[in-house]
Amino acid sequence: MLAALAAAGAGVAAAAEPGDAVALPLPYAGPLGGWSGIDVSPDGTRFFAVTDAGRLTSGRLLREGGTLVGMDAPPPRRLAGLRGQPTIQESDDSEGIDVDWETGEVWISFEGFARLRRYAPPDMGAHWVPDVPTEFLPGHNRGFEALARDPAGDAYTLPEQPASGYGPMTVYPLYRLDSSSGAWEVAARLTHDRDWLATGADFGPDGAFYLLERRFLGVAFASRLRRFDLREGAGLLDGEEVWRSSLGRYGNLEGLGLWRDDEGHLRAVMVADDNHKRWQRGQIVEVTLPLAPLKAQR
């Protein structure tokens, strides 16, 4: 069983207030590491996680007095392809994950061979999802880094970095798959600072779309969360930054799962990808976010 336990000085908080953080180490697991995506149940007690090597696991988040103190899960198992065969190395770069907690279905986005797949219980077999239009494909290793589904079941995804445009501020295309028609469209355009790359996304219980981004400066990572009101439509949205880590505070944070605790606080659970390297930090991090009204979008 995999387990992550609180370490001394890891920032364990006794009460949830905006900005409070818990950071727990994930044991080095070699080829079973590389956690790249996570989704968390509405009560914050269960999770599904995916690795960038086409593996999936699920388990429990352990809490004491509401504070995250550990996790319990079996080693990740390899995802199956549409014909039941294991995914192959060239196409198993799974990155984003979204779980339907009522049905147990798991949606996953992939880089490399850019696509979405749906995995259904009880055997978690792979099911086809309508292909993304060719003009939406962002290029090699710029496939679909982040994935989130709204309450209507529509899937939203975006690349780690826009395929073109390297000015100080460029634009992420946010793609939406309509759950009724199976048609893809550009739902919105989100501002993109070239120093930051998209790594995760989720819809919060407040109905907002949250985007996790990271930047790498030489030897360390910084991360931030921006919140968007997609009701503004397909225009250019700037979002509101609701959290940012200091440089080097955490590892390479990628996945994002949001839930609301009994006191009404919004919490964000993230995982740090160790890239299968012993010297990089694998972590699970939980922070408490402000729930102020959304600011006007640009």
PDB file of C-alpha atoms in Angstrom:
ATOM      1  CA  MET A   1       0.000   0.000   0.000  1.00  0.00           C
ATOM      2  CA  LEU A   2       1.146   3.527  -0.722  1.00  0.00           C
ATOM      3  CA  ALA A   3       1.077   5.925   2.203  1.00  0.00           C
ATOM      4  CA  ALA A   4       1.993   9.544   2.732  1.00  0.00           C
ATOM      5  CA  LEU A   5       2.495  10.737   6.285  1.00  0.00           C
ATOM      6  CA  ALA A   6       2.891  14.189   7.760  1.00  0.00           C
ATOM      7  CA  ALA A   7       6.500  15.205   8.261  1.00  0.00           C
ATOM      8  CA  ALA A   8       7.804  17.585  10.878  1.00  0.00           C
ATOM      9  CA  GLY A   9       7.654  21.142   9.604  1.00  0.00           C
ATOM     10  CA  ALA A  10       5.399  20.219   6.691  1.00  0.00           C
ATOM     11  CA  GLY A  11       2.954  23.002   7.474  1.00  0.00           C
ATOM     12  CA  VAL A  12       0.161  20.978   9.097  1.00  0.00           C
ATOM     13  CA  ALA A  13      -2.556  23.409  10.176  1.00  0.00           C
ATOM     14  CA  ALA A  14      -4.853  22.947  13.157  1.00  0.00           C
ATOM     15  CA  ALA A  15      -7.658  25.011  11.639  1.00  0.00           C
ATOM     16  CA  ALA A  16      -8.641  25.811   8.081  1.00  0.00           C
ATOM     17  CA  GLU A  17      -8.193  29.456   7.199  1.00  0.00           C
ATOM     18  CA  PRO A  18      -7.386  30.920   3.765  1.00  0.00           C
ATOM     19  CA  GLY A  19      -3.743  30.243   2.994  1.00  0.00           C
ATOM     20  CA  ASP A  20      -3.345  27.339   5.429  1.00  0.00           C
ATOM     21  CA  ALA A  21      -1.402  24.487   3.828  1.00  0.00           C
ATOM     22  CA  VAL A  22      -0.494  20.862   4.481  1.00  0.00           C
ATOM     23  CA  ALA A  23       2.321  19.228   2.500  1.00  0.00           C
ATOM     24  CA  LEU A  24       2.961  15.496   2.868  1.00  0.00           C
ATOM     25  CA  PRO A  25       5.726  13.543   1.123  1.00  0.00           C
ATOM     26  CA  LEU A  26       4.881  10.739  -1.289  1.00  0.00           C
ATOM     27  CA  PRO A  27       7.345   7.859  -0.973  1.00  0.00           C
ATOM     28  CA  TYR A  28       9.592   7.399  -3.996  1.00  0.00           C
ATOM     29  CA  ALA A  29       8.021   4.644  -6.107  1.00  0.00           C
ATOM     30  CA  GLY A  30      10.211   4.488  -9.221  1.00  0.00           C
ATOM     31  CA  PRO A  31       8.076   3.611 -12.273  1.00  0.00           C
ATOM     32  CA  LEU A  32       4.927   3.739 -10.113  1.00  0.00           C
ATOM     33  CA  GLY A  33       5.556   7.399  -9.280  1.00  0.00           C
ATOM     34  CA  GLY A  34       5.123  10.416 -11.499  1.00  0.00           C
ATOM     35  CA  TRP A  35       1.686  11.365 -10.193  1.00  0.00           C
ATOM     36  CA  SER A  36       0.228  13.887 -12.625  1.00  0.00           C
ATOM     37  CA  GLY A  37      -3.460  14.251 -11.794  1.00  0.00           C
ATOM     38  CA  ILE A  38      -5.863  13.933  -8.865  1.00  0.00           C
ATOM     39  CA  ASP A  39      -9.571  14.343  -8.203  1.00  0.00           C
ATOM     40  CA  VAL A  40     -11.136  14.436  -4.747  1.00  0.00           C
ATOM     41  CA  SER A  41     -14.621  13.462  -3.560  1.00  0.00           C
ATOM     42  CA  PRO A  42     -17.007  16.233  -2.442  1.00  0.00           C
ATOM     43  CA  ASP A  43     -16.401  15.341   1.224  1.00  0.00           C
ATOM     44  CA  GLY A  44     -12.603  15.279   0.873  1.00  0.00           C
ATOM     45  CA  THR A  45     -12.216  11.662   2.003  1.00  0.00           C
ATOM     46  CA  ARG A  46     -11.599   9.788  -1.269  1.00  0.00           C
ATOM     47  CA  PHE A  47      -9.453  10.342  -4.324  1.00  0.00           C
ATOM     48  CA  PHE A  48      -8.475   8.990  -7.725  1.00  0.00           C
ATOM     49  CA  ALA A  49      -5.012   9.752  -9.076  1.00  0.00           C
ATOM     50  CA  VAL A  50      -3.265   9.144 -12.381  1.00  0.00           C
ATOM     51  CA  THR A  51       0.429   8.988 -13.244  1.00  0.00           C
ATOM     52  CA  ASP A  52       2.190  10.214 -16.376  1.00  0.00           C
ATOM     53  CA  ALA A  53       2.981   6.587 -17.217  1.00  0.00           C
ATOM     54  CA  GLY A  54      -0.612   5.538 -17.865  1.00  0.00           C
ATOM     55  CA  ARG A  55      -1.426   4.230 -14.382  1.00  0.00           C
ATOM     56  CA  LEU A  56      -4.421   4.790 -12.113  1.00  0.00           C
ATOM     57  CA  THR A  57      -5.035   4.354  -8.394  1.00  0.00           C
ATOM     58  CA  SER A  58      -7.712   5.316  -5.876  1.00  0.00           C
ATOM     59  CA  GLY A  59      -7.889   5.415  -2.125  1.00  0.00           C
ATOM     60  CA  ARG A  60      -8.633   7.359   1.033  1.00  0.00           C
ATOM     61  CA  LEU A  61      -7.393  10.682   2.325  1.00  0.00           C
ATOM     62  CA  LEU A  62      -6.699  10.288   6.041  1.00  0.00           C
ATOM     63  CA  ARG A  63      -7.673  13.162   8.325  1.00  0.00           C
ATOM     64  CA  GLU A  64      -7.465  14.075  11.980  1.00  0.00           C
ATOM     65  CA  GLY A  65      -9.823  16.835  13.031  1.00  0.00           C
ATOM     66  CA  GLY A  66     -10.284  17.695   9.364  1.00  0.00           C
ATOM     67  CA  THR A  67      -6.535  18.110   8.790  1.00  0.00           C
ATOM     68  CA  LEU A  68      -4.925  15.956   6.104  1.00  0.00           C
ATOM     69  CA  VAL A  69      -2.410  13.613   7.761  1.00  0.00           C
ATOM     70  CA  GLY A  70      -1.933  10.880   5.165  1.00  0.00           C
ATOM     71  CA  MET A  71      -3.345   8.777   2.372  1.00  0.00           C
ATOM     72  CA  ASP A  72      -3.965   5.097   1.776  1.00  0.00           C
ATOM     73  CA  ALA A  73      -4.043   3.537  -1.692  1.00  0.00           C
ATOM     74  CA  PRO A  74      -2.769   0.500  -3.617  1.00  0.00           C
ATOM     75  CA  PRO A  75       0.034   0.900  -6.172  1.00  0.00           C
ATOM     76  CA  PRO A  76      -1.177   2.431  -9.459  1.00  0.00           C
ATOM     77  CA  ARG A  77      -2.280  -0.079 -12.127  1.00  0.00           C
ATOM     78  CA  ARG A  78      -1.799   0.347 -15.856  1.00  0.00           C
ATOM     79  CA  LEU A  79      -4.726   1.741 -17.822  1.00  0.00           C
ATOM     80  CA  ALA A  80      -6.251  -0.334 -20.598  1.00  0.00           C
ATOM     81  CA  GLY A  81      -6.701   0.718 -24.202  1.00  0.00           C
ATOM     82  CA  LEU A  82      -9.965   0.558 -26.131  1.00  0.00           C
ATOM     83  CA  ARG A  83      -9.424  -3.110 -27.003  1.00  0.00           C
ATOM     84  CA  GLY A  84      -8.506  -4.048 -23.462  1.00  0.00           C
ATOM     85  CA  GLN A  85      -4.765  -4.084 -24.096  1.00  0.00           C
ATOM     86  CA  PRO A  86      -2.423  -2.030 -21.875  1.00  0.00           C
ATOM     87  CA  THR A  87      -1.571   1.406 -23.214  1.00  0.00           C
ATOM     88  CA  ILE A  88       1.787   1.589 -24.961  1.00  0.00           C
ATOM     89  CA  GLN A  89       4.650   3.812 -23.904  1.00  0.00           C
ATOM     90  CA  GLU A  90       4.284   6.248 -26.780  1.00  0.00           C
ATOM     91  CA  SER A  91       0.666   7.042 -25.914  1.00  0.00           C
ATOM     92  CA  ASP A  92       0.349   6.536 -22.157  1.00  0.00           C
ATOM     93  CA  ASP A  93       1.171  10.075 -20.980  1.00  0.00           C
ATOM     94  CA  SER A  94      -1.984  10.467 -18.876  1.00  0.00           C
ATOM     95  CA  GLU A  95      -2.210  13.898 -17.271  1.00  0.00           C
ATOM     96  CA  GLY A  96      -5.675  15.130 -16.271  1.00  0.00           C
ATOM     97  CA  ILE A  97      -8.441  13.303 -14.412  1.00  0.00           C
ATOM     98  CA  ASP A  98     -12.075  13.930 -13.509  1.00  0.00           C
ATOM     99  CA  VAL A  99     -14.305  11.533 -11.553  1.00  0.00           C
ATOM    100  CA  ASP A 100     -18.085  11.164 -11.548  1.00  0.00           C
ATOM    101  CA  TRP A 101     -18.485  10.327  -7.865  1.00  0.00           C
ATOM    102  CA  GLU A 102     -22.047   9.074  -8.356  1.00  0.00           C
ATOM    103  CA  THR A 103     -21.346   6.556 -11.132  1.00  0.00           C
ATOM    104  CA  GLY A 104     -17.654   5.857 -10.498  1.00  0.00           C
ATOM    105  CA  GLU A 105     -16.706   6.763 -14.075  1.00  0.00           C
ATOM    106  CA  VAL A 106     -13.255   8.255 -14.558  1.00  0.00           C
ATOM    107  CA  TRP A 107     -12.315  10.597 -17.410  1.00  0.00           C
ATOM    108  CA  ILE A 108      -8.641  11.022 -18.300  1.00  0.00           C
ATOM    109  CA  SER A 109      -6.801  13.358 -20.684  1.00  0.00           C
ATOM    110  CA  PHE A 110      -3.546  12.472 -22.425  1.00  0.00           C
ATOM    111  CA  GLU A 111      -0.547  14.271 -23.879  1.00  0.00           C
ATOM    112  CA  GLY A 112       1.521  12.822 -26.719  1.00  0.00           C
ATOM    113  CA  PHE A 113      -1.352  11.177 -28.614  1.00  0.00           C
ATOM    114  CA  ALA A 114      -3.809  13.886 -27.507  1.00  0.00           C
ATOM    115  CA  ARG A 115      -7.195  12.444 -26.538  1.00  0.00           C
ATOM    116  CA  LEU A 116      -9.761  11.902 -23.801  1.00  0.00           C
ATOM    117  CA  ARG A 117     -10.912   8.492 -22.577  1.00  0.00           C
ATOM    118  CA  ARG A 118     -13.682   7.377 -20.238  1.00  0.00           C
ATOM    119  CA  TYR A 119     -13.135   4.446 -17.854  1.00  0.00           C
ATOM    120  CA  ALA A 120     -16.209   2.751 -16.417  1.00  0.00           C
ATOM    121  CA  PRO A 121     -16.662   0.407 -13.446  1.00  0.00           C
ATOM    122  CA  PRO A 122     -16.616  -2.364 -12.501  1.00  0.00           C
ATOM    123  CA  ASP A 123     -13.596  -3.323 -14.635  1.00  0.00           C
ATOM    124  CA  MET A 124     -12.560   0.265 -15.482  1.00  0.00           C
ATOM    125  CA  GLY A 125     -12.463  -0.591 -19.165  1.00  0.00           C
ATOM    126  CA  ALA A 126     -11.681   2.189 -21.646  1.00  0.00           C
ATOM    127  CA  HIS A 127     -14.473   3.792 -23.674  1.00  0.00           C
ATOM    128  CA  TRP A 128     -14.153   6.033 -26.719  1.00  0.00           C
ATOM    129  CA  VAL A 129     -14.731   9.777 -26.390  1.00  0.00           C
ATOM    130  CA  PRO A 130     -15.318  11.875 -29.542  1.00  0.00           C
ATOM    131  CA  ASP A 131     -12.019  12.811 -31.137  1.00  0.00           C
ATOM    132  CA  VAL A 132     -10.786  16.355 -30.862  1.00  0.00           C
ATOM    133  CA  PRO A 133     -10.842  18.265 -34.183  1.00  0.00           C
ATOM    134  CA  THR A 134      -7.462  18.277 -35.887  1.00  0.00           C
ATOM    135  CA  GLU A 135      -7.227  22.057 -35.750  1.00  0.00           C
ATOM    136  CA  PHE A 136      -7.465  21.888 -31.941  1.00  0.00           C
ATOM    137  CA  LEU A 137      -4.490  19.561 -31.555  1.00  0.00           C
ATOM    138  CA  PRO A 138      -1.626  21.489 -29.941  1.00  0.00           C
ATOM    139  CA  GLY A 139       1.386  19.465 -31.101  1.00  0.00           C
ATOM    140  CA  HIS A 140       3.859  16.974 -29.627  1.00  0.00           C
ATOM    141  CA  ASN A 141       3.834  16.890 -25.814  1.00  0.00           C
ATOM    142  CA  ARG A 142       1.377  19.752 -25.821  1.00  0.00           C
ATOM    143  CA  GLY A 143      -1.660  17.541 -25.628  1.00  0.00           C
ATOM    144  CA  PHE A 144      -4.328  17.847 -23.005  1.00  0.00           C
ATOM    145  CA  GLU A 145      -2.624  18.599 -19.713  1.00  0.00           C
ATOM    146  CA  ALA A 146      -5.681  19.534 -17.652  1.00  0.00           C
ATOM    147  CA  LEU A 147      -9.227  18.157 -17.539  1.00  0.00           C
ATOM    148  CA  ALA A 148     -12.387  19.192 -15.682  1.00  0.00           C
ATOM    149  CA  ARG A 149     -16.085  18.444 -16.122  1.00  0.00           C
ATOM    150  CA  ASP A 150     -18.889  20.783 -15.148  1.00  0.00           C
ATOM    151  CA  PRO A 151     -22.143  19.765 -13.394  1.00  0.00           C
ATOM    152  CA  ALA A 152     -23.814  19.241 -16.783  1.00  0.00           C
ATOM    153  CA  GLY A 153     -21.162  16.670 -17.710  1.00  0.00           C
ATOM    154  CA  ASP A 154     -19.414  18.787 -20.344  1.00  0.00           C
ATOM    155  CA  ALA A 155     -15.641  18.177 -20.444  1.00  0.00           C
ATOM    156  CA  TYR A 156     -13.150  21.067 -20.530  1.00  0.00           C
ATOM    157  CA  THR A 157      -9.503  20.659 -21.441  1.00  0.00           C
ATOM    158  CA  LEU A 158      -6.526  22.757 -22.489  1.00  0.00           C
ATOM    159  CA  PRO A 159      -2.866  22.291 -23.426  1.00  0.00           C
ATOM    160  CA  GLU A 160       0.044  22.879 -21.088  1.00  0.00           C
ATOM    161  CA  GLN A 161       1.095  25.780 -23.293  1.00  0.00           C
ATOM    162  CA  PRO A 162      -0.439  27.453 -26.356  1.00  0.00           C
ATOM    163  CA  ALA A 163       0.921  26.015 -29.598  1.00  0.00           C
ATOM    164  CA  SER A 164       2.011  29.420 -30.880  1.00  0.00           C
ATOM    165  CA  GLY A 165       2.670  32.848 -29.509  1.00  0.00           C
ATOM    166  CA  TYR A 166       5.554  33.455 -27.140  1.00  0.00           C
ATOM    167  CA  GLY A 167       5.017  37.068 -26.152  1.00  0.00           C
ATOM    168  CA  PRO A 168       4.749  38.194 -22.532  1.00  0.00           C
ATOM    169  CA  MET A 169       1.030  37.332 -22.564  1.00  0.00           C
ATOM    170  CA  THR A 170      -0.572  34.863 -24.969  1.00  0.00           C
ATOM    171  CA  VAL A 171      -3.819  32.878 -24.862  1.00  0.00           C
ATOM    172  CA  TYR A 172      -4.906  29.409 -23.746  1.00  0.00           C
ATOM    173  CA  PRO A 173      -7.762  27.961 -25.804  1.00  0.00           C
ATOM    174  CA  LEU A 174     -10.183  26.245 -23.407  1.00  0.00           C
ATOM    175  CA  TYR A 175     -11.914  23.446 -25.312  1.00  0.00           C
ATOM    176  CA  ARG A 176     -15.313  22.040 -24.356  1.00  0.00           C
ATOM    177  CA  LEU A 177     -16.873  18.705 -25.317  1.00  0.00           C
ATOM    178  CA  ASP A 178     -20.665  19.027 -25.212  1.00  0.00           C
ATOM    179  CA  SER A 179     -22.019  15.980 -23.385  1.00  0.00           C
ATOM    180  CA  SER A 180     -25.295  16.046 -25.327  1.00  0.00           C
ATOM    181  CA  SER A 181     -24.143  16.550 -28.910  1.00  0.00           C
ATOM    182  CA  GLY A 182     -20.599  15.166 -28.716  1.00  0.00           C
ATOM    183  CA  ALA A 183     -19.364  18.316 -30.468  1.00  0.00           C
ATOM    184  CA  TRP A 184     -16.167  20.155 -29.590  1.00  0.00           C
ATOM    185  CA  GLU A 185     -15.904  23.936 -29.405  1.00  0.00           C
ATOM    186  CA  VAL A 186     -13.725  26.688 -27.967  1.00  0.00           C
ATOM    187  CA  ALA A 187     -15.553  27.583 -24.760  1.00  0.00           C
ATOM    188  CA  ALA A 188     -13.327  30.504 -23.777  1.00  0.00           C
ATOM    189  CA  ARG A 189      -9.873  31.984 -24.127  1.00  0.00           C
ATOM    190  CA  LEU A 190      -7.790  32.391 -20.998  1.00  0.00           C
ATOM    191  CA  THR A 191      -4.831  34.738 -20.693  1.00  0.00           C
ATOM    192  CA  HIS A 192      -1.493  32.913 -20.578  1.00  0.00           C
ATOM    193  CA  ASP A 193       1.657  34.374 -19.060  1.00  0.00           C
ATOM    194  CA  ARG A 194       4.620  32.786 -20.845  1.00  0.00           C
ATOM    195  CA  ASP A 195       6.356  32.144 -17.501  1.00  0.00           C
ATOM    196  CA  TRP A 196       3.509  29.852 -16.402  1.00  0.00           C
ATOM    197  CA  LEU A 197       2.315  26.493 -17.766  1.00  0.00           C
ATOM    198  CA  ALA A 198      -1.063  24.856 -17.144  1.00  0.00           C
ATOM    199  CA  THR A 199      -0.876  21.684 -15.041  1.00  0.00           C
ATOM    200  CA  GLY A 200      -4.365  21.011 -13.669  1.00  0.00           C
ATOM    201  CA  ALA A 201      -7.982  22.169 -13.543  1.00  0.00           C
ATOM    202  CA  ASP A 202     -11.230  21.572 -11.694  1.00  0.00           C
ATOM    203  CA  PHE A 203     -14.647  23.065 -11.154  1.00  0.00           C
ATOM    204  CA  GLY A 204     -15.190  24.132  -7.577  1.00  0.00           C
ATOM    205  CA  PRO A 205     -18.389  23.711  -5.568  1.00  0.00           C
ATOM    206  CA  ASP A 206     -18.805  27.464  -6.099  1.00  0.00           C
ATOM    207  CA  GLY A 207     -19.289  26.797  -9.835  1.00  0.00           C
ATOM    208  CA  ALA A 208     -16.060  28.528 -10.877  1.00  0.00           C
ATOM    209  CA  PHE A 209     -13.362  27.037 -13.112  1.00  0.00           C
ATOM    210  CA  TYR A 210      -9.963  26.810 -11.393  1.00  0.00           C
ATOM    211  CA  LEU A 211      -6.673  26.534 -13.265  1.00  0.00           C
ATOM    212  CA  LEU A 212      -3.443  25.324 -11.652  1.00  0.00           C
ATOM    213  CA  GLU A 213      -0.243  26.645 -13.243  1.00  0.00           C
ATOM    214  CA  ARG A 214       3.457  26.287 -12.494  1.00  0.00           C
ATOM    215  CA  ARG A 215       6.665  28.017 -13.419  1.00  0.00           C
ATOM    216  CA  PHE A 216      10.209  26.709 -13.196  1.00  0.00           C
ATOM    217  CA  LEU A 217      13.094  29.025 -12.402  1.00  0.00           C
ATOM    218  CA  GLY A 218      16.423  27.233 -12.624  1.00  0.00           C
ATOM    219  CA  VAL A 219      16.188  24.742  -9.786  1.00  0.00           C
ATOM    220  CA  ALA A 220      12.770  25.254  -8.194  1.00  0.00           C
ATOM    221  CA  PHE A 221       9.051  25.483  -8.921  1.00  0.00           C
ATOM    222  CA  ALA A 222       6.370  27.988  -7.994  1.00  0.00           C
ATOM    223  CA  SER A 223       2.640  27.364  -8.433  1.00  0.00           C
ATOM    224  CA  ARG A 224      -0.520  29.425  -8.571  1.00  0.00           C
ATOM    225  CA  LEU A 225      -4.290  28.993  -8.857  1.00  0.00           C
ATOM    226  CA  ARG A 226      -6.522  31.246 -10.932  1.00  0.00           C
ATOM    227  CA  ARG A 227     -10.320  31.314 -10.796  1.00  0.00           C
ATOM    228  CA  PHE A 228     -12.543  32.028 -13.821  1.00  0.00           C
ATOM    229  CA  ASP A 229     -16.250  32.654 -14.265  1.00  0.00           C
ATOM    230  CA  LEU A 230     -17.033  30.872 -17.536  1.00  0.00           C
ATOM    231  CA  ARG A 231     -20.506  32.375 -17.631  1.00  0.00           C
ATOM    232  CA  GLU A 232     -18.803  35.351 -19.256  1.00  0.00           C
ATOM    233  CA  GLY A 233     -18.730  33.333 -22.492  1.00  0.00           C
ATOM    234  CA  ALA A 234     -16.082  32.771 -25.139  1.00  0.00           C
ATOM    235  CA  GLY A 235     -14.247  36.062 -24.787  1.00  0.00           C
ATOM    236  CA  LEU A 236     -10.801  36.630 -23.305  1.00  0.00           C
ATOM    237  CA  LEU A 237     -10.844  35.937 -19.562  1.00  0.00           C
ATOM    238  CA  ASP A 238      -8.057  37.036 -17.248  1.00  0.00           C
ATOM    239  CA  GLY A 239      -9.184  35.289 -14.090  1.00  0.00           C
ATOM    240  CA  GLU A 240      -8.451  36.063 -10.468  1.00  0.00           C
ATOM    241  CA  GLU A 241      -5.362  34.713  -8.729  1.00  0.00           C
ATOM    242  CA  VAL A 242      -6.511  33.124  -5.465  1.00  0.00           C
ATOM    243  CA  TRP A 243      -3.315  31.380  -4.339  1.00  0.00           C
ATOM    244  CA  ARG A 244       0.398  31.387  -5.120  1.00  0.00           C
ATOM    245  CA  SER A 245       3.260  29.440  -3.570  1.00  0.00           C
ATOM    246  CA  SER A 246       6.694  30.854  -2.959  1.00  0.00           C
ATOM    247  CA  LEU A 247       9.522  29.594  -5.161  1.00  0.00           C
ATOM    248  CA  GLY A 248      10.751  26.208  -3.944  1.00  0.00           C
ATOM    249  CA  ARG A 249       8.056  25.769  -1.278  1.00  0.00           C
ATOM    250  CA  TYR A 250       6.617  22.724  -3.061  1.00  0.00           C
ATOM    251  CA  GLY A 251       7.605  20.417  -5.878  1.00  0.00           C
ATOM    252  CA  ASN A 252       6.151  20.285  -9.392  1.00  0.00           C
ATOM    253  CA  LEU A 253       2.447  20.579  -8.511  1.00  0.00           C
ATOM    254  CA  GLU A 254       0.249  19.147 -11.242  1.00  0.00           C
ATOM    255  CA  GLY A 255      -3.176  17.646 -10.450  1.00  0.00           C
ATOM    256  CA  LEU A 256      -6.001  19.592  -8.780  1.00  0.00           C
ATOM    257  CA  GLY A 257      -9.073  18.456  -6.843  1.00  0.00           C
ATOM    258  CA  LEU A 258     -11.424  20.844  -5.021  1.00  0.00           C
ATOM    259  CA  TRP A 259     -13.872  20.226  -2.173  1.00  0.00           C
ATOM    260  CA  ARG A 260     -15.735  22.181   0.530  1.00  0.00           C
ATOM    261  CA  ASP A 261     -15.299  21.281   4.208  1.00  0.00           C
ATOM    262  CA  ASP A 262     -17.944  21.322   6.958  1.00  0.00           C
ATOM    263  CA  GLU A 263     -17.068  24.925   7.853  1.00  0.00           C
ATOM    264  CA  GLY A 264     -17.682  26.056   4.283  1.00  0.00           C
ATOM    265  CA  HIS A 265     -14.021  26.538   3.379  1.00  0.00           C
ATOM    266  CA  LEU A 266     -12.883  25.652  -0.135  1.00  0.00           C
ATOM    267  CA  ARG A 267      -9.865  23.352  -0.167  1.00  0.00           C
ATOM    268  CA  ALA A 268      -7.552  22.509  -3.058  1.00  0.00           C
ATOM    269  CA  VAL A 269      -5.690  19.185  -3.135  1.00  0.00           C
ATOM    270  CA  MET A 270      -2.690  18.970  -5.472  1.00  0.00           C
ATOM    271  CA  VAL A 271       0.016  16.394  -6.207  1.00  0.00           C
ATOM    272  CA  ALA A 272       3.661  17.010  -7.090  1.00  0.00           C
ATOM    273  CA  ASP A 273       5.132  14.957  -9.942  1.00  0.00           C
ATOM    274  CA  ASP A 274       8.564  13.523  -9.102  1.00  0.00           C
ATOM    275  CA  ASN A 275       9.161  12.614 -12.789  1.00  0.00           C
ATOM    276  CA  HIS A 276      10.235   9.159 -11.563  1.00  0.00           C
ATOM    277  CA  LYS A 277      13.414  10.658 -10.102  1.00  0.00           C
ATOM    278  CA  ARG A 278      14.493   9.979  -6.548  1.00  0.00           C
ATOM    279  CA  TRP A 279      15.892  13.489  -6.090  1.00  0.00           C
ATOM    280  CA  GLN A 280      12.621  15.205  -7.040  1.00  0.00           C
ATOM    281  CA  ARG A 281       9.827  15.650  -4.510  1.00  0.00           C
ATOM    282  CA  GLY A 282       6.622  13.692  -4.758  1.00  0.00           C
ATOM    283  CA  GLN A 283       4.017  15.376  -2.552  1.00  0.00           C
ATOM    284  CA  ILE A 284       0.355  15.728  -1.808  1.00  0.00           C
ATOM    285  CA  VAL A 285      -0.511  19.306  -0.845  1.00  0.00           C
ATOM    286  CA  GLU A 286      -3.772  20.758   0.478  1.00  0.00           C
ATOM    287  CA  VAL A 287      -4.416  24.497   0.792  1.00  0.00           C
ATOM    288  CA  THR A 288      -7.451  26.470   1.956  1.00  0.00           C
ATOM    289  CA  LEU A 289      -8.700  29.041  -0.556  1.00  0.00           C
ATOM    290  CA  PRO A 290     -10.694  32.250  -0.134  1.00  0.00           C
ATOM    291  CA  LEU A 291     -14.321  32.125  -1.214  1.00  0.00           C
ATOM    292  CA  ALA A 292     -14.778  35.803  -2.032  1.00  0.00           C
ATOM    293  CA  PRO A 293     -17.168  36.655  -4.896  1.00  0.00           C
ATOM    294  CA  LEU A 294     -15.664  36.413  -8.345  1.00  0.00           C
ATOM    295  CA  LYS A 295     -14.223  39.654  -9.639  1.00  0.00           C
ATOM    296  CA  ALA A 296     -15.244  41.019 -12.999  1.00  0.00           C
ATOM    297  CA  GLN A 297     -13.520  39.222 -15.877  1.00  0.00           C
ATOM    298  CA  ARG A 298     -11.602  40.981 -18.616  1.00  0.00           C
TER     299      ARG A 298
END
